[in-house]
Short mmCIF file of N, CA and C in Angstrom, two decimals:
data_model
loop_
_atom_site.label_atom_id
_atom_site.label_comp_id
_atom_site.label_asym_id
_atom_site.label_seq_id
_atom_site.Cartn_x
_atom_site.Cartn_y
_atom_site.Cartn_z
N MET L 1 94.11 132.04 57.70
CA MET L 1 93.53 133.26 57.64
C MET L 1 92.64 133.71 58.95
N TYR L 2 92.97 134.66 59.56
CA TYR L 2 92.44 135.12 60.77
C TYR L 2 91.14 135.35 60.72
N MET L 3 90.40 134.88 61.69
CA MET L 3 88.82 135.23 62.03
C MET L 3 88.68 135.97 63.24
N ASP L 4 87.90 136.84 63.29
CA ASP L 4 87.54 136.88 64.82
C ASP L 4 86.93 136.15 65.84
N GLU L 5 86.32 136.41 67.12
CA GLU L 5 85.47 135.35 67.73
C GLU L 5 84.33 135.38 66.92
N SER L 6 83.69 136.46 66.71
CA SER L 6 82.31 136.11 66.11
C SER L 6 82.17 135.34 65.11
N ASP L 7 83.25 135.17 64.13
CA ASP L 7 83.32 134.84 62.97
C ASP L 7 83.46 133.06 63.35
N LEU L 8 84.42 132.76 64.45
CA LEU L 8 84.75 131.51 64.82
C LEU L 8 83.34 130.95 65.25
N VAL L 9 82.59 131.59 66.14
CA VAL L 9 81.60 131.27 66.93
C VAL L 9 80.29 130.93 65.78
N ARG L 10 80.32 131.56 64.90
CA ARG L 10 79.43 131.52 63.69
C ARG L 10 79.73 130.17 62.99
N LYS L 11 80.68 130.26 62.51
CA LYS L 11 81.24 128.83 62.08
C LYS L 11 80.74 127.71 62.75
N ALA L 12 81.21 127.90 64.07
CA ALA L 12 81.42 126.50 65.13
C ALA L 12 79.63 126.17 65.06
N GLN L 13 79.06 127.32 65.10
CA GLN L 13 77.33 126.81 65.35
C GLN L 13 77.15 126.19 63.84
N GLU L 14 77.61 126.58 62.81
CA GLU L 14 77.18 126.06 61.58
C GLU L 14 77.81 124.32 61.36
N GLY L 15 78.50 124.00 62.71
CA GLY L 15 79.17 122.67 62.53
C GLY L 15 80.94 122.50 61.89
N ASP L 16 81.55 123.63 61.69
CA ASP L 16 82.88 123.82 61.37
C ASP L 16 83.54 123.31 62.38
N VAL L 17 84.35 121.85 62.69
CA VAL L 17 85.05 121.33 63.91
C VAL L 17 85.99 122.46 63.53
N GLU L 18 86.83 122.79 62.77
CA GLU L 18 88.17 123.56 62.94
C GLU L 18 87.86 124.91 63.71
N ALA L 19 86.72 125.52 63.31
CA ALA L 19 86.28 126.79 64.03
C ALA L 19 86.18 126.43 65.49
N PHE L 20 85.31 125.48 65.61
CA PHE L 20 85.27 124.97 67.18
C PHE L 20 86.58 124.74 68.06
N GLU L 21 87.24 124.00 67.29
CA GLU L 21 88.97 123.67 67.73
C GLU L 21 89.29 125.21 68.08
N ALA L 22 89.44 126.24 67.11
CA ALA L 22 90.13 127.20 67.29
C ALA L 22 89.27 127.89 68.69
N LEU L 23 88.42 128.27 68.48
CA LEU L 23 87.60 128.68 70.05
C LEU L 23 88.61 127.75 71.44
N VAL L 24 88.42 126.53 71.32
CA VAL L 24 88.66 126.10 72.25
C VAL L 24 90.50 126.48 72.42
N GLY L 25 91.04 126.38 71.52
CA GLY L 25 92.41 127.01 71.55
C GLY L 25 92.56 128.42 72.16
N VAL L 26 91.37 129.22 72.07
CA VAL L 26 91.67 130.84 72.30
C VAL L 26 91.20 130.81 73.90
N TYR L 27 90.23 129.79 74.03
CA TYR L 27 89.98 129.83 75.65
C TYR L 27 90.20 128.86 76.71
N LYS L 28 91.26 128.12 75.94
CA LYS L 28 91.35 126.86 76.80
C LYS L 28 92.22 127.32 78.45
N ALA L 29 93.28 128.26 77.99
CA ALA L 29 93.92 128.42 79.37
C ALA L 29 93.01 129.05 80.32
N ARG L 30 92.34 129.84 80.06
CA ARG L 30 91.44 130.93 80.68
C ARG L 30 90.49 129.93 81.57
N VAL L 31 89.71 129.00 80.67
CA VAL L 31 88.54 128.16 81.37
C VAL L 31 89.21 127.26 82.38
N TYR L 32 90.54 127.03 81.98
CA TYR L 32 91.49 125.99 82.88
C TYR L 32 91.77 126.57 84.26
N SER L 33 91.98 127.89 84.18
CA SER L 33 92.28 128.78 84.97
C SER L 33 90.97 129.11 86.23
N VAL L 34 90.01 129.79 85.09
CA VAL L 34 88.81 129.73 86.31
C VAL L 34 88.57 128.45 86.94
N ALA L 35 88.46 127.25 86.20
CA ALA L 35 87.99 125.89 86.67
C ALA L 35 88.95 125.60 87.96
N CYS L 36 90.45 125.44 88.19
CA CYS L 36 91.50 125.34 88.90
C CYS L 36 90.96 126.39 90.31
N GLN L 37 90.86 127.38 89.96
CA GLN L 37 90.69 128.58 90.91
C GLN L 37 89.22 128.16 91.84
N ILE L 38 88.32 127.64 90.97
CA ILE L 38 86.84 127.49 91.66
C ILE L 38 86.84 126.16 92.54
N ALA L 39 87.74 125.01 91.60
CA ALA L 39 87.63 123.31 92.17
C ALA L 39 89.14 123.08 93.26
N GLY L 40 89.96 124.31 93.38
CA GLY L 40 90.95 124.36 94.26
C GLY L 40 91.90 122.96 93.95
N ASN L 41 92.11 122.20 92.60
CA ASN L 41 92.81 121.50 92.62
C ASN L 41 93.41 121.11 91.13
N ARG L 42 93.85 120.74 90.09
CA ARG L 42 94.08 120.63 89.03
C ARG L 42 93.62 119.33 88.22
N ASP L 43 93.54 118.33 88.87
CA ASP L 43 92.44 117.35 88.61
C ASP L 43 91.29 117.56 88.63
N ASP L 44 90.71 117.93 89.51
CA ASP L 44 89.08 118.73 89.40
C ASP L 44 89.09 119.61 88.46
N ALA L 45 89.99 120.31 88.02
CA ALA L 45 90.21 121.44 86.85
C ALA L 45 90.26 120.61 85.67
N GLU L 46 90.61 119.70 85.29
CA GLU L 46 90.92 119.16 84.37
C GLU L 46 89.61 118.75 83.86
N ASP L 47 89.03 118.24 84.91
CA ASP L 47 87.59 117.16 84.49
C ASP L 47 86.75 118.71 83.95
N ILE L 48 86.72 119.78 84.54
CA ILE L 48 85.68 120.80 84.59
C ILE L 48 85.57 121.26 83.33
N CYS L 49 87.13 121.53 83.00
CA CYS L 49 87.47 122.00 81.63
C CYS L 49 87.16 121.30 80.54
N GLN L 50 86.84 119.70 80.49
CA GLN L 50 86.79 118.86 79.50
C GLN L 50 85.50 119.05 79.56
N GLU L 51 84.65 118.84 80.59
CA GLU L 51 83.03 118.84 80.76
C GLU L 51 82.56 120.18 79.96
N SER L 52 83.13 121.32 80.35
CA SER L 52 82.85 122.64 79.76
C SER L 52 82.74 122.53 78.29
N PHE L 53 84.04 121.91 77.76
CA PHE L 53 83.90 122.10 76.11
C PHE L 53 83.07 120.85 75.50
N ILE L 54 82.93 119.80 76.20
CA ILE L 54 81.99 119.07 75.75
C ILE L 54 80.53 119.94 75.53
N LYS L 55 80.46 120.48 76.87
CA LYS L 55 78.72 121.29 76.79
C LYS L 55 79.03 122.44 75.94
N LEU L 56 79.77 122.79 75.47
CA LEU L 56 80.15 123.71 74.82
C LEU L 56 79.88 123.48 73.13
N TYR L 57 80.47 122.52 72.96
CA TYR L 57 80.36 121.76 71.63
C TYR L 57 78.73 121.35 71.25
N ARG L 58 78.08 120.95 72.33
CA ARG L 58 76.68 120.55 72.25
C ARG L 58 76.10 121.22 72.13
N ASN L 59 76.14 122.36 72.79
CA ASN L 59 75.27 123.46 73.30
C ASN L 59 75.43 124.99 72.16
N ILE L 60 76.61 124.97 71.42
CA ILE L 60 77.11 126.32 70.80
C ILE L 60 75.94 126.83 69.96
N ARG L 61 75.03 126.11 69.64
CA ARG L 61 73.86 126.45 68.42
C ARG L 61 72.97 127.33 69.03
N ALA L 62 73.01 126.94 70.61
CA ALA L 62 72.09 128.00 71.34
C ALA L 62 72.54 129.23 71.81
N TYR L 63 74.03 129.46 71.72
CA TYR L 63 74.40 130.84 71.90
C TYR L 63 73.63 131.61 71.09
N SER L 64 73.45 132.92 71.75
CA SER L 64 72.47 133.98 70.76
C SER L 64 73.78 135.12 70.95
N SER L 65 73.85 136.03 69.89
CA SER L 65 75.10 137.02 69.60
C SER L 65 74.71 138.39 70.71
N ASN L 66 73.31 138.30 70.96
CA ASN L 66 72.66 139.11 71.87
C ASN L 66 73.34 139.30 73.04
N HIS L 67 74.24 138.32 73.66
CA HIS L 67 75.09 138.03 74.75
C HIS L 67 76.64 138.20 74.62
N LYS L 68 77.60 138.69 75.00
CA LYS L 68 78.72 138.45 75.11
C LYS L 68 79.31 136.98 74.81
N PHE L 69 79.91 136.54 73.93
CA PHE L 69 80.33 135.01 74.04
C PHE L 69 81.03 134.69 75.35
N THR L 70 82.08 135.66 75.89
CA THR L 70 82.48 135.04 77.06
C THR L 70 81.89 135.11 78.42
N THR L 71 81.23 135.97 78.11
CA THR L 71 79.98 136.07 79.51
C THR L 71 79.17 134.60 79.05
N TRP L 72 78.67 134.07 77.98
CA TRP L 72 77.74 132.74 77.90
C TRP L 72 78.76 131.75 78.26
N LEU L 73 80.14 131.71 77.83
CA LEU L 73 81.10 130.78 77.76
C LEU L 73 81.16 130.74 79.36
N PHE L 74 81.72 131.60 80.46
CA PHE L 74 82.27 131.33 81.54
C PHE L 74 80.78 131.03 82.60
N ARG L 75 79.77 131.58 82.21
CA ARG L 75 78.48 130.80 82.61
C ARG L 75 78.23 129.51 82.97
N LEU L 76 78.80 129.02 81.38
CA LEU L 76 78.80 127.28 81.20
C LEU L 76 79.59 126.74 81.97
N VAL L 77 81.13 127.70 82.11
CA VAL L 77 82.05 126.81 83.07
C VAL L 77 81.78 126.83 84.44
N THR L 78 81.13 127.88 84.89
CA THR L 78 80.91 128.18 86.32
C THR L 78 79.64 126.80 86.80
N ASN L 79 79.05 127.00 85.95
CA ASN L 79 77.64 126.32 86.13
C ASN L 79 78.02 124.72 86.00
N THR L 80 79.16 124.19 85.00
CA THR L 80 79.79 123.21 85.26
C THR L 80 80.88 122.75 86.23
N ALA L 81 81.55 123.52 86.88
CA ALA L 81 81.97 123.44 87.95
C ALA L 81 81.13 123.62 89.29
N VAL L 82 80.19 124.03 89.39
CA VAL L 82 78.96 123.99 90.31
C VAL L 82 78.67 122.47 90.43
N ASP L 83 78.27 121.97 89.38
CA ASP L 83 77.46 120.60 89.34
C ASP L 83 78.79 119.24 89.40
N HIS L 84 80.12 119.83 88.99
CA HIS L 84 81.16 118.84 89.39
C HIS L 84 81.47 118.62 91.14
N LEU L 85 81.52 119.88 91.41
CA LEU L 85 81.54 119.88 92.99
C LEU L 85 80.83 119.58 93.71
N ARG L 86 79.26 119.49 93.31
CA ARG L 86 78.10 118.86 93.75
C ARG L 86 78.15 117.33 94.19
N LYS L 87 78.73 116.80 92.56
CA LYS L 87 78.75 115.55 92.57
C LYS L 87 79.71 114.64 93.30
N GLN L 88 81.04 115.51 93.62
CA GLN L 88 82.07 115.14 94.42
C GLN L 88 81.98 115.26 95.58
N LYS L 89 81.55 116.29 96.48
CA LYS L 89 80.77 115.99 97.93
C LYS L 89 79.91 115.17 98.05
N LYS L 90 79.14 114.78 97.15
CA LYS L 90 78.28 113.25 97.46
C LYS L 90 78.79 112.06 97.39
N SER L 91 79.73 112.21 96.54
CA SER L 91 80.45 111.07 96.66
C SER L 91 81.91 110.68 97.56
N ARG L 92 82.79 111.68 97.94
CA ARG L 92 83.37 111.40 98.93
C ARG L 92 83.89 112.68 99.94
N ARG L 93 83.94 112.27 100.89
CA ARG L 93 84.64 113.49 101.82
C ARG L 93 85.86 113.23 101.73
N LEU L 94 86.52 114.87 101.48
CA LEU L 94 88.00 115.38 101.50
C LEU L 94 88.64 115.17 102.59
N PRO L 95 89.67 114.94 102.80
CA PRO L 95 90.28 114.96 104.18
C PRO L 95 90.94 116.05 104.53
N VAL L 96 91.13 116.29 105.80
CA VAL L 96 91.51 117.90 106.39
C VAL L 96 92.75 118.12 106.13
N GLU L 97 93.33 119.38 105.45
CA GLU L 97 94.62 119.21 104.80
C GLU L 97 95.83 119.89 106.10
N ALA L 98 96.87 119.47 106.30
CA ALA L 98 97.52 119.77 107.27
C ALA L 98 97.66 121.27 107.70
N GLY L 99 97.98 122.00 108.79
CA GLY L 99 98.27 123.00 109.25
C GLY L 99 99.18 123.70 108.39
N LEU L 100 99.29 125.47 108.39
CA LEU L 100 100.39 126.34 107.80
C LEU L 100 101.71 126.15 108.36
N PRO L 101 102.33 126.45 107.74
CA PRO L 101 103.56 126.72 108.35
C PRO L 101 103.49 128.17 108.78
N ASP L 102 104.69 128.69 109.57
CA ASP L 102 104.31 129.96 110.29
C ASP L 102 104.72 130.81 109.24
N ARG L 103 104.39 132.21 109.41
CA ARG L 103 103.96 133.19 108.23
C ARG L 103 105.47 133.42 107.79
N SER L 104 106.80 133.28 108.59
CA SER L 104 108.01 133.58 107.93
C SER L 104 108.64 132.78 107.25
N GLN L 105 107.93 131.23 107.07
CA GLN L 105 108.59 130.58 106.32
C GLN L 105 107.46 130.15 104.98
N ALA L 106 106.35 131.05 104.86
CA ALA L 106 105.53 130.85 104.06
C ALA L 106 105.71 131.29 102.56
N SER L 107 105.85 130.50 101.60
CA SER L 107 105.97 130.65 100.30
C SER L 107 104.95 131.11 99.39
N ASP L 108 104.99 131.55 98.09
CA ASP L 108 103.87 131.80 97.59
C ASP L 108 102.91 130.63 97.07
N SER L 109 103.60 129.19 97.01
CA SER L 109 102.94 128.38 96.74
C SER L 109 101.76 127.82 97.93
N ASP L 110 102.75 128.52 99.16
CA ASP L 110 102.06 127.96 100.48
C ASP L 110 100.64 129.01 100.61
N LEU L 111 100.84 130.18 100.37
CA LEU L 111 99.81 131.11 100.03
C LEU L 111 98.61 130.79 99.21
N LYS L 112 99.09 130.35 98.10
CA LYS L 112 98.08 129.90 97.20
C LYS L 112 97.60 128.46 97.82
N LEU L 113 98.15 127.65 98.03
CA LEU L 113 97.45 126.53 98.87
C LEU L 113 96.23 126.96 100.14
N THR L 114 96.79 127.96 100.61
CA THR L 114 95.70 128.56 101.69
C THR L 114 94.69 129.36 101.18
N LEU L 115 94.94 130.08 99.93
CA LEU L 115 93.63 130.53 99.27
C LEU L 115 93.01 129.33 98.67
N ASP L 116 93.24 128.46 98.23
CA ASP L 116 92.37 127.29 98.11
C ASP L 116 91.62 127.07 98.84
N ARG L 117 92.29 126.35 100.07
CA ARG L 117 91.70 125.89 100.98
C ARG L 117 90.43 127.03 101.49
N ILE L 118 90.64 128.18 101.74
CA ILE L 118 89.91 129.40 102.27
C ILE L 118 88.72 129.41 101.20
N LEU L 119 88.94 129.30 99.88
CA LEU L 119 88.16 129.28 98.94
C LEU L 119 86.79 128.16 99.07
N LYS L 120 87.38 127.36 99.62
CA LYS L 120 86.39 126.07 99.31
C LYS L 120 85.13 126.21 100.92
N LYS L 121 85.94 127.15 101.41
CA LYS L 121 85.00 127.11 102.95
C LYS L 121 83.74 128.30 102.59
N VAL L 122 83.74 129.03 101.48
CA VAL L 122 82.76 130.09 101.08
C VAL L 122 82.01 129.41 100.38
N SER L 123 80.65 129.85 100.25
CA SER L 123 79.65 129.20 99.19
C SER L 123 80.24 129.21 97.44
N PRO L 124 79.49 128.34 97.31
CA PRO L 124 79.76 128.31 95.41
C PRO L 124 80.01 129.59 94.92
N LYS L 125 78.89 130.46 94.84
CA LYS L 125 78.50 131.51 94.49
C LYS L 125 79.48 132.58 94.90
N GLN L 126 79.72 132.86 96.23
CA GLN L 126 80.54 133.73 96.59
C GLN L 126 82.33 133.25 95.83
N ARG L 127 82.40 132.21 95.66
CA ARG L 127 83.87 131.71 95.41
C ARG L 127 83.88 132.10 94.00
N MET L 128 82.99 131.80 93.18
CA MET L 128 82.65 132.53 92.08
C MET L 128 82.99 133.72 91.94
N ALA L 129 81.99 134.61 92.37
CA ALA L 129 82.22 135.74 92.04
C ALA L 129 83.64 136.46 92.60
N PHE L 130 84.22 135.91 93.50
CA PHE L 130 85.54 136.39 94.09
C PHE L 130 86.64 135.98 92.76
N VAL L 131 86.59 134.65 92.29
CA VAL L 131 87.16 133.93 91.26
C VAL L 131 87.19 134.99 89.92
N LEU L 132 86.03 135.09 89.38
CA LEU L 132 85.60 136.15 88.55
C LEU L 132 86.05 137.06 88.34
N ARG L 133 85.51 137.99 89.50
CA ARG L 133 85.96 139.40 89.78
C ARG L 133 87.44 139.56 90.21
N ASP L 134 87.68 139.06 91.10
CA ASP L 134 89.08 139.68 91.58
C ASP L 134 90.55 138.67 91.01
N LEU L 135 90.12 137.32 90.78
CA LEU L 135 90.84 136.51 90.00
C LEU L 135 91.61 136.80 88.70
N GLN L 136 90.50 136.87 87.90
CA GLN L 136 90.07 136.88 86.51
C GLN L 136 90.10 138.36 85.76
N GLY L 137 89.42 139.18 86.77
CA GLY L 137 89.12 140.49 86.59
C GLY L 137 87.85 140.97 85.50
N PHE L 138 86.79 139.72 85.31
CA PHE L 138 85.75 140.23 84.80
C PHE L 138 84.97 141.60 85.40
N PRO L 139 84.30 142.36 84.77
CA PRO L 139 83.78 143.37 85.19
C PRO L 139 82.33 143.00 85.95
N LEU L 140 81.91 143.48 87.16
CA LEU L 140 81.14 143.15 87.87
C LEU L 140 79.59 142.79 87.18
N CYS L 141 79.54 143.47 85.92
CA CYS L 141 78.15 143.45 85.43
C CYS L 141 78.17 142.03 84.73
N GLU L 142 79.31 141.78 84.45
CA GLU L 142 79.26 140.55 83.54
C GLU L 142 79.59 139.27 84.67
N VAL L 143 79.92 139.42 85.95
CA VAL L 143 80.18 138.50 86.82
C VAL L 143 78.80 138.30 87.12
N ALA L 144 77.88 139.49 87.36
CA ALA L 144 76.46 138.92 87.39
C ALA L 144 75.51 138.11 86.10
N GLN L 145 76.08 138.70 85.27
CA GLN L 145 75.32 137.89 84.43
C GLN L 145 75.78 136.23 84.31
N ILE L 146 77.24 136.07 84.26
CA ILE L 146 77.49 134.76 84.77
C ILE L 146 76.86 133.97 85.68
N LEU L 147 76.92 134.48 86.72
CA LEU L 147 76.00 134.00 87.97
C LEU L 147 74.65 133.96 87.86
N GLY L 148 74.19 134.71 86.73
CA GLY L 148 72.82 134.51 86.60
C GLY L 148 71.97 135.12 87.76
N CYS L 149 72.58 136.51 88.34
CA CYS L 149 71.79 137.31 89.15
C CYS L 149 72.11 138.57 88.94
N SER L 150 71.24 139.72 89.75
CA SER L 150 71.35 141.06 89.54
C SER L 150 72.82 141.67 89.81
N GLY L 151 73.16 142.76 89.58
CA GLY L 151 74.34 143.44 89.86
C GLY L 151 74.60 143.68 91.53
N VAL L 152 73.43 143.90 91.93
CA VAL L 152 73.47 144.03 93.88
C VAL L 152 73.74 142.83 94.17
N THR L 153 73.21 141.86 93.97
CA THR L 153 73.50 140.11 94.29
C THR L 153 74.93 139.64 94.29
N ALA L 154 75.53 140.11 93.02
CA ALA L 154 76.80 139.99 92.89
C ALA L 154 77.88 140.49 93.95
N ARG L 155 77.73 141.70 94.19
CA ARG L 155 78.30 142.61 95.15
C ARG L 155 77.92 142.08 96.14
N VAL L 156 77.04 141.44 96.55
CA VAL L 156 76.91 141.13 98.12
C VAL L 156 77.54 139.80 98.14
N HIS L 157 77.89 138.93 97.10
CA HIS L 157 78.33 137.53 97.05
C HIS L 157 80.10 138.20 97.20
N LEU L 158 80.25 138.72 96.47
CA LEU L 158 81.55 139.28 96.36
C LEU L 158 82.10 139.73 97.55
N HIS L 159 81.38 140.69 98.35
CA HIS L 159 81.51 141.39 99.60
C HIS L 159 81.49 140.46 100.56
N LYS L 160 81.09 139.51 100.66
CA LYS L 160 80.66 138.18 101.77
C LYS L 160 82.13 137.47 101.33
N ALA L 161 82.40 136.91 100.11
CA ALA L 161 83.41 136.08 100.02
C ALA L 161 84.78 137.02 100.39
N ARG L 162 84.94 138.29 100.02
CA ARG L 162 85.87 139.17 100.47
C ARG L 162 86.34 139.14 102.28
N THR L 163 84.95 139.49 102.92
CA THR L 163 84.88 139.15 104.37
C THR L 163 85.62 138.17 104.91
N ARG L 164 85.10 136.81 104.30
CA ARG L 164 85.48 135.26 104.71
C ARG L 164 86.53 135.18 104.60
N ILE L 165 87.26 135.43 103.45
CA ILE L 165 88.87 135.12 102.77
C ILE L 165 89.58 136.40 104.05
N ARG L 166 89.27 137.58 104.01
CA ARG L 166 90.11 138.35 104.85
C ARG L 166 90.52 137.46 106.29
N GLU L 167 88.96 137.39 107.32
CA GLU L 167 88.95 136.73 107.95
C GLU L 167 89.81 135.40 108.55
N SER L 168 89.33 134.52 107.63
CA SER L 168 90.15 133.42 107.48
C SER L 168 91.51 133.88 107.28
N LEU L 169 92.14 134.41 106.17
CA LEU L 169 93.55 134.80 106.23
C LEU L 169 94.12 135.44 107.63
N GLU L 170 93.12 136.40 108.24
CA GLU L 170 93.54 136.81 109.65
C GLU L 170 94.00 135.67 110.62
N THR L 171 93.08 134.71 110.54
CA THR L 171 93.16 133.57 111.32
C THR L 171 94.64 132.41 111.39
N GLU L 172 94.41 132.40 109.83
CA GLU L 172 95.49 131.07 109.53
C GLU L 172 96.69 131.66 109.22
N ILE L 173 97.15 132.84 109.22
CA ILE L 173 98.29 133.53 108.67
C ILE L 173 99.00 134.28 110.03
#
């Protein structure tokens, strides 16, 4: 039997494990995609994804239908990603990656690696604004809600991210 998102959320809040698993099935790919784009690598993205769904399971009863579920979920995911990156930053230093091939030899995967590296140079809020708006297609008002800031502040984060990314791309490629 098909249930819409609100029914799945309501049942998961009541303790229905199958409904929760169905919610995970619906959002797993998108949560992983956001986590990967924020973290910049698959291993960390998998950890963030797993941590996010554990937090979702523990806190789903706190969700209120006054807000859009995806906005609430992706705020949880981005907060988890920021926490994960902070812990990681404290525990280790990442090696500097090798230079890029010249532009004539750059493949799509090289450009993706370049974007991932550049995204690590912008602030976490700027990175999340860019990922949520430009890579995931969230409306700016939802980006603001996910980031927990005003629409103006979200626009500023997005503008600064785009500017830094553009400048970095111009110098690297």
